[in-house]
Amino acid sequence: MTILRAGSTVEYVVTWLEMTERPGWPWPAPPAGMEGALLRADDPPVWYFRAMYDAVGQDYDWTDLHATPEEELRTWLHDPDVAMYTLMGHGWPHGFFVLDWRTKDVCELAYFGLVPQVIGRGLGQWLLRTAILTGWSHEGVTRMTVNTNTLDHPRALANYQKHGFVVIGRETRSRTLARDRDPSRIPD
């Protein structure tokens, strides 16, 4: 696979998805052998969010928030209608998700992902189902949204669709890569 160098311009497709009914499945049991906990971060510091954002998104060009001022991120993270959850295992973070209920009747799954070292261990389905049900458990939610793009993990779109999200829009965009992108580093 070809390494795309920082400074290269790439085209990618953003896909927006929604879910208009709470899924009928029950709260998922943690995967067999999982040792850890899902913790809600109360008023997380910006550095912590950025650390998780970078740890999960390092291979997918998650760089958009690097230019966002710290105070803007702090205000968002500390909003009572925004919640960040971290999956901890063996003393270190395995993944995270952020739910945003600031729009009336809508829960946006704003961020979701696992660090590369734990992909393929069966944690993703459990974490996504837990994120979805947590989003729907907020009073008044009638719709849940998420977006992904072709720079994300190759299974991201199919995984969201498998869990009940339906595509509502697509747009082709281009961007300049902030760092080298090595597709061989992306775990299956």
PDB file of C-alpha atoms in Angstrom:
ATOM      1  CA  MET A   1       0.000   0.000   0.000  1.00  0.00           C
ATOM      2  CA  THR A   2       1.151   3.495  -0.790  1.00  0.00           C
ATOM      3  CA  ILE A   3       1.913   5.901   2.032  1.00  0.00           C
ATOM      4  CA  LEU A   4       0.209   9.235   1.469  1.00  0.00           C
ATOM      5  CA  ARG A   5       2.525  11.990   2.636  1.00  0.00           C
ATOM      6  CA  ALA A   6       1.583  14.930   4.823  1.00  0.00           C
ATOM      7  CA  GLY A   7       0.754  17.853   2.561  1.00  0.00           C
ATOM      8  CA  SER A   8      -0.906  15.601  -0.039  1.00  0.00           C
ATOM      9  CA  THR A   9      -4.418  16.547  -1.084  1.00  0.00           C
ATOM     10  CA  VAL A  10      -6.934  13.706  -0.947  1.00  0.00           C
ATOM     11  CA  GLU A  11     -10.592  13.386  -1.839  1.00  0.00           C
ATOM     12  CA  TYR A  12     -12.914  11.668   0.604  1.00  0.00           C
ATOM     13  CA  VAL A  13     -16.648  11.150   1.033  1.00  0.00           C
ATOM     14  CA  VAL A  14     -18.524  12.218   4.164  1.00  0.00           C
ATOM     15  CA  THR A  15     -21.651  10.157   4.900  1.00  0.00           C
ATOM     16  CA  TRP A  16     -24.352  11.336   7.308  1.00  0.00           C
ATOM     17  CA  LEU A  17     -26.587   8.726   8.907  1.00  0.00           C
ATOM     18  CA  GLU A  18     -29.592   8.710  11.199  1.00  0.00           C
ATOM     19  CA  MET A  19     -31.683   6.329  13.263  1.00  0.00           C
ATOM     20  CA  THR A  20     -35.309   7.299  13.970  1.00  0.00           C
ATOM     21  CA  GLU A  21     -36.317   4.522  16.360  1.00  0.00           C
ATOM     22  CA  ARG A  22     -34.664   3.151  19.459  1.00  0.00           C
ATOM     23  CA  PRO A  23     -33.259  -0.297  18.648  1.00  0.00           C
ATOM     24  CA  GLY A  24     -35.154  -3.250  20.081  1.00  0.00           C
ATOM     25  CA  TRP A  25     -32.097  -5.090  21.322  1.00  0.00           C
ATOM     26  CA  PRO A  26     -31.268  -5.252  25.027  1.00  0.00           C
ATOM     27  CA  TRP A  27     -28.274  -3.687  26.725  1.00  0.00           C
ATOM     28  CA  PRO A  28     -25.291  -5.746  25.549  1.00  0.00           C
ATOM     29  CA  ALA A  29     -23.254  -7.918  27.865  1.00  0.00           C
ATOM     30  CA  PRO A  30     -19.536  -7.122  27.839  1.00  0.00           C
ATOM     31  CA  PRO A  31     -17.486  -9.407  25.580  1.00  0.00           C
ATOM     32  CA  ALA A  32     -16.198 -12.592  27.203  1.00  0.00           C
ATOM     33  CA  GLY A  33     -12.934 -11.976  28.984  1.00  0.00           C
ATOM     34  CA  MET A  34     -13.290  -8.201  28.968  1.00  0.00           C
ATOM     35  CA  GLU A  35     -11.684  -6.734  32.048  1.00  0.00           C
ATOM     36  CA  GLY A  36     -12.489  -3.098  32.363  1.00  0.00           C
ATOM     37  CA  ALA A  37     -15.105  -0.452  32.823  1.00  0.00           C
ATOM     38  CA  LEU A  38     -16.979   2.173  30.858  1.00  0.00           C
ATOM     39  CA  LEU A  39     -16.616   5.478  32.674  1.00  0.00           C
ATOM     40  CA  ARG A  40     -18.397   8.780  32.104  1.00  0.00           C
ATOM     41  CA  ALA A  41     -15.928  11.643  32.274  1.00  0.00           C
ATOM     42  CA  ASP A  42     -17.281  14.428  34.471  1.00  0.00           C
ATOM     43  CA  ASP A  43     -16.118  17.801  33.121  1.00  0.00           C
ATOM     44  CA  PRO A  44     -13.127  16.238  31.336  1.00  0.00           C
ATOM     45  CA  PRO A  45     -10.121  18.451  30.721  1.00  0.00           C
ATOM     46  CA  VAL A  46      -9.540  19.390  27.100  1.00  0.00           C
ATOM     47  CA  TRP A  47      -6.154  17.628  27.099  1.00  0.00           C
ATOM     48  CA  TYR A  48      -7.883  14.346  27.964  1.00  0.00           C
ATOM     49  CA  PHE A  49     -10.413  14.652  25.139  1.00  0.00           C
ATOM     50  CA  ARG A  50      -7.637  15.590  22.702  1.00  0.00           C
ATOM     51  CA  ALA A  51      -5.540  12.629  23.857  1.00  0.00           C
ATOM     52  CA  MET A  52      -8.414  10.225  23.160  1.00  0.00           C
ATOM     53  CA  TYR A  53      -9.243  11.983  19.875  1.00  0.00           C
ATOM     54  CA  ASP A  54      -5.629  11.565  18.737  1.00  0.00           C
ATOM     55  CA  ALA A  55      -5.208   8.009  20.061  1.00  0.00           C
ATOM     56  CA  VAL A  56      -8.307   6.801  18.199  1.00  0.00           C
ATOM     57  CA  GLY A  57      -8.018   9.019  15.135  1.00  0.00           C
ATOM     58  CA  GLN A  58      -4.280   8.981  14.475  1.00  0.00           C
ATOM     59  CA  ASP A  59      -4.579   6.713  11.429  1.00  0.00           C
ATOM     60  CA  TYR A  60      -7.761   8.321  10.064  1.00  0.00           C
ATOM     61  CA  ASP A  61      -6.632  11.951   9.778  1.00  0.00           C
ATOM     62  CA  TRP A  62      -8.692  13.120  12.739  1.00  0.00           C
ATOM     63  CA  THR A  63      -7.094  16.547  12.865  1.00  0.00           C
ATOM     64  CA  ASP A  64      -9.985  18.993  12.449  1.00  0.00           C
ATOM     65  CA  LEU A  65     -10.223  19.779  16.165  1.00  0.00           C
ATOM     66  CA  HIS A  66      -6.529  20.604  16.518  1.00  0.00           C
ATOM     67  CA  ALA A  67      -7.286  24.164  15.411  1.00  0.00           C
ATOM     68  CA  THR A  68     -10.294  24.534  17.712  1.00  0.00           C
ATOM     69  CA  PRO A  69      -9.523  26.905  20.593  1.00  0.00           C
ATOM     70  CA  GLU A  70      -9.228  25.233  23.988  1.00  0.00           C
ATOM     71  CA  GLU A  71     -11.980  27.370  25.531  1.00  0.00           C
ATOM     72  CA  GLU A  72     -14.412  26.379  22.759  1.00  0.00           C
ATOM     73  CA  LEU A  73     -13.701  22.684  23.337  1.00  0.00           C
ATOM     74  CA  ARG A  74     -13.971  23.131  27.114  1.00  0.00           C
ATOM     75  CA  THR A  75     -17.358  24.835  26.777  1.00  0.00           C
ATOM     76  CA  TRP A  76     -18.594  21.989  24.553  1.00  0.00           C
ATOM     77  CA  LEU A  77     -17.222  19.202  26.772  1.00  0.00           C
ATOM     78  CA  HIS A  78     -18.659  20.765  29.937  1.00  0.00           C
ATOM     79  CA  ASP A  79     -22.108  21.405  28.473  1.00  0.00           C
ATOM     80  CA  PRO A  80     -24.635  19.377  30.503  1.00  0.00           C
ATOM     81  CA  ASP A  81     -26.036  18.022  27.218  1.00  0.00           C
ATOM     82  CA  VAL A  82     -22.689  16.550  26.123  1.00  0.00           C
ATOM     83  CA  ALA A  83     -21.245  13.366  27.620  1.00  0.00           C
ATOM     84  CA  MET A  84     -17.881  11.690  27.070  1.00  0.00           C
ATOM     85  CA  TYR A  85     -17.412   8.023  27.975  1.00  0.00           C
ATOM     86  CA  THR A  86     -14.108   6.151  28.073  1.00  0.00           C
ATOM     87  CA  LEU A  87     -13.693   2.391  27.865  1.00  0.00           C
ATOM     88  CA  MET A  88     -10.890   1.523  30.279  1.00  0.00           C
ATOM     89  CA  GLY A  89      -9.214  -1.864  30.286  1.00  0.00           C
ATOM     90  CA  HIS A  90      -6.121  -3.164  32.058  1.00  0.00           C
ATOM     91  CA  GLY A  91      -5.426   0.338  33.373  1.00  0.00           C
ATOM     92  CA  TRP A  92      -5.434   2.203  30.055  1.00  0.00           C
ATOM     93  CA  PRO A  93      -8.042   3.667  27.685  1.00  0.00           C
ATOM     94  CA  HIS A  94      -9.272   1.327  24.954  1.00  0.00           C
ATOM     95  CA  GLY A  95     -11.735   3.687  23.282  1.00  0.00           C
ATOM     96  CA  PHE A  96     -14.286   6.402  23.777  1.00  0.00           C
ATOM     97  CA  PHE A  97     -17.491   7.974  22.576  1.00  0.00           C
ATOM     98  CA  VAL A  98     -19.096  11.385  22.903  1.00  0.00           C
ATOM     99  CA  LEU A  99     -22.856  11.936  22.849  1.00  0.00           C
ATOM    100  CA  ASP A 100     -24.292  15.377  22.107  1.00  0.00           C
ATOM    101  CA  TRP A 101     -27.941  16.127  22.982  1.00  0.00           C
ATOM    102  CA  ARG A 102     -27.773  19.925  22.479  1.00  0.00           C
ATOM    103  CA  THR A 103     -30.189  19.831  19.518  1.00  0.00           C
ATOM    104  CA  LYS A 104     -33.760  19.285  20.730  1.00  0.00           C
ATOM    105  CA  ASP A 105     -34.914  15.644  20.392  1.00  0.00           C
ATOM    106  CA  VAL A 106     -31.631  14.595  18.716  1.00  0.00           C
ATOM    107  CA  CYS A 107     -28.635  12.684  20.007  1.00  0.00           C
ATOM    108  CA  GLU A 108     -25.524  12.993  17.888  1.00  0.00           C
ATOM    109  CA  LEU A 109     -22.899  10.304  18.273  1.00  0.00           C
ATOM    110  CA  ALA A 110     -20.232  12.964  17.861  1.00  0.00           C
ATOM    111  CA  TYR A 111     -17.163  10.731  18.284  1.00  0.00           C
ATOM    112  CA  PHE A 112     -16.707   6.992  18.544  1.00  0.00           C
ATOM    113  CA  GLY A 113     -13.755   4.684  18.242  1.00  0.00           C
ATOM    114  CA  LEU A 114     -11.213   2.275  19.631  1.00  0.00           C
ATOM    115  CA  VAL A 115      -7.454   2.626  19.861  1.00  0.00           C
ATOM    116  CA  PRO A 116      -5.646   0.501  17.241  1.00  0.00           C
ATOM    117  CA  GLN A 117      -4.252  -1.934  19.815  1.00  0.00           C
ATOM    118  CA  VAL A 118      -7.718  -3.327  20.688  1.00  0.00           C
ATOM    119  CA  ILE A 119      -9.429  -3.435  17.293  1.00  0.00           C
ATOM    120  CA  GLY A 120     -10.469  -6.992  16.480  1.00  0.00           C
ATOM    121  CA  ARG A 121     -11.098  -8.060  20.087  1.00  0.00           C
ATOM    122  CA  GLY A 122     -14.897  -7.811  19.910  1.00  0.00           C
ATOM    123  CA  LEU A 123     -15.088  -4.558  21.846  1.00  0.00           C
ATOM    124  CA  GLY A 124     -16.379  -2.391  18.995  1.00  0.00           C
ATOM    125  CA  GLN A 125     -19.835  -3.926  18.679  1.00  0.00           C
ATOM    126  CA  TRP A 126     -20.346  -3.843  22.448  1.00  0.00           C
ATOM    127  CA  LEU A 127     -19.158  -0.234  22.719  1.00  0.00           C
ATOM    128  CA  LEU A 128     -21.266   0.938  19.767  1.00  0.00           C
ATOM    129  CA  ARG A 129     -24.425  -0.761  21.046  1.00  0.00           C
ATOM    130  CA  THR A 130     -23.809   0.735  24.469  1.00  0.00           C
ATOM    131  CA  ALA A 131     -23.283   4.196  22.946  1.00  0.00           C
ATOM    132  CA  ILE A 132     -26.493   3.902  20.924  1.00  0.00           C
ATOM    133  CA  LEU A 133     -28.615   2.780  23.868  1.00  0.00           C
ATOM    134  CA  THR A 134     -27.059   5.438  26.103  1.00  0.00           C
ATOM    135  CA  GLY A 135     -27.930   8.051  23.487  1.00  0.00           C
ATOM    136  CA  TRP A 136     -31.519   6.874  23.284  1.00  0.00           C
ATOM    137  CA  SER A 137     -31.880   6.761  27.079  1.00  0.00           C
ATOM    138  CA  HIS A 138     -31.835  10.572  27.266  1.00  0.00           C
ATOM    139  CA  GLU A 139     -35.354  11.932  27.665  1.00  0.00           C
ATOM    140  CA  GLY A 140     -37.059  13.174  24.490  1.00  0.00           C
ATOM    141  CA  VAL A 141     -34.716  11.670  21.891  1.00  0.00           C
ATOM    142  CA  THR A 142     -36.557  10.875  18.650  1.00  0.00           C
ATOM    143  CA  ARG A 143     -33.543  10.687  16.351  1.00  0.00           C
ATOM    144  CA  MET A 144     -29.896   9.703  16.599  1.00  0.00           C
ATOM    145  CA  THR A 145     -27.277  10.870  14.097  1.00  0.00           C
ATOM    146  CA  VAL A 146     -23.680  10.079  13.240  1.00  0.00           C
ATOM    147  CA  ASN A 147     -21.310  10.805  10.380  1.00  0.00           C
ATOM    148  CA  THR A 148     -18.286   9.024   9.038  1.00  0.00           C
ATOM    149  CA  ASN A 149     -16.040   9.394   6.025  1.00  0.00           C
ATOM    150  CA  THR A 150     -13.861   7.316   3.763  1.00  0.00           C
ATOM    151  CA  LEU A 151     -10.741   8.292   5.739  1.00  0.00           C
ATOM    152  CA  ASP A 152     -12.188   6.514   8.810  1.00  0.00           C
ATOM    153  CA  HIS A 153     -11.784   2.792   9.478  1.00  0.00           C
ATOM    154  CA  PRO A 154     -12.910   0.884   6.348  1.00  0.00           C
ATOM    155  CA  ARG A 155     -15.640  -0.913   8.327  1.00  0.00           C
ATOM    156  CA  ALA A 156     -17.063   2.203  10.025  1.00  0.00           C
ATOM    157  CA  LEU A 157     -19.913   2.900   7.590  1.00  0.00           C
ATOM    158  CA  ALA A 158     -21.021  -0.744   7.374  1.00  0.00           C
ATOM    159  CA  ASN A 159     -20.855  -1.051  11.154  1.00  0.00           C
ATOM    160  CA  TYR A 160     -23.143   1.948  11.672  1.00  0.00           C
ATOM    161  CA  GLN A 161     -25.574   0.574   9.084  1.00  0.00           C
ATOM    162  CA  LYS A 162     -25.501  -2.887  10.685  1.00  0.00           C
ATOM    163  CA  HIS A 163     -26.569  -1.256  13.949  1.00  0.00           C
ATOM    164  CA  GLY A 164     -29.568   0.519  12.425  1.00  0.00           C
ATOM    165  CA  PHE A 165     -28.305   3.817  11.053  1.00  0.00           C
ATOM    166  CA  VAL A 166     -29.567   4.784   7.578  1.00  0.00           C
ATOM    167  CA  VAL A 167     -27.680   7.010   5.121  1.00  0.00           C
ATOM    168  CA  ILE A 168     -29.318  10.435   4.698  1.00  0.00           C
ATOM    169  CA  GLY A 169     -26.615  12.265   2.766  1.00  0.00           C
ATOM    170  CA  ARG A 170     -23.184  12.152   1.173  1.00  0.00           C
ATOM    171  CA  GLU A 171     -20.724  14.775   0.065  1.00  0.00           C
ATOM    172  CA  THR A 172     -17.314  14.553  -1.613  1.00  0.00           C
ATOM    173  CA  ARG A 173     -14.694  16.821  -0.119  1.00  0.00           C
ATOM    174  CA  SER A 174     -10.946  17.277  -0.309  1.00  0.00           C
ATOM    175  CA  ARG A 175      -8.374  18.049   2.340  1.00  0.00           C
ATOM    176  CA  THR A 176      -4.665  18.361   2.797  1.00  0.00           C
ATOM    177  CA  LEU A 177      -3.299  15.627   5.026  1.00  0.00           C
ATOM    178  CA  ALA A 178      -1.787  16.958   8.235  1.00  0.00           C
ATOM    179  CA  ARG A 179       0.418  13.892   8.713  1.00  0.00           C
ATOM    180  CA  ASP A 180       1.538  10.855   6.737  1.00  0.00           C
ATOM    181  CA  ARG A 181      -1.239   8.322   6.171  1.00  0.00           C
ATOM    182  CA  ASP A 182      -0.098   4.711   6.017  1.00  0.00           C
ATOM    183  CA  PRO A 183      -3.087   2.473   5.139  1.00  0.00           C
ATOM    184  CA  SER A 184      -1.104  -0.611   6.190  1.00  0.00           C
ATOM    185  CA  ARG A 185      -1.308   0.626   9.824  1.00  0.00           C
ATOM    186  CA  ILE A 186      -5.117   0.412   9.824  1.00  0.00           C
ATOM    187  CA  PRO A 187      -6.122  -2.832  11.532  1.00  0.00           C
ATOM    188  CA  ASP A 188      -8.752  -5.061   9.971  1.00  0.00           C
TER     189      ASP A 188
END
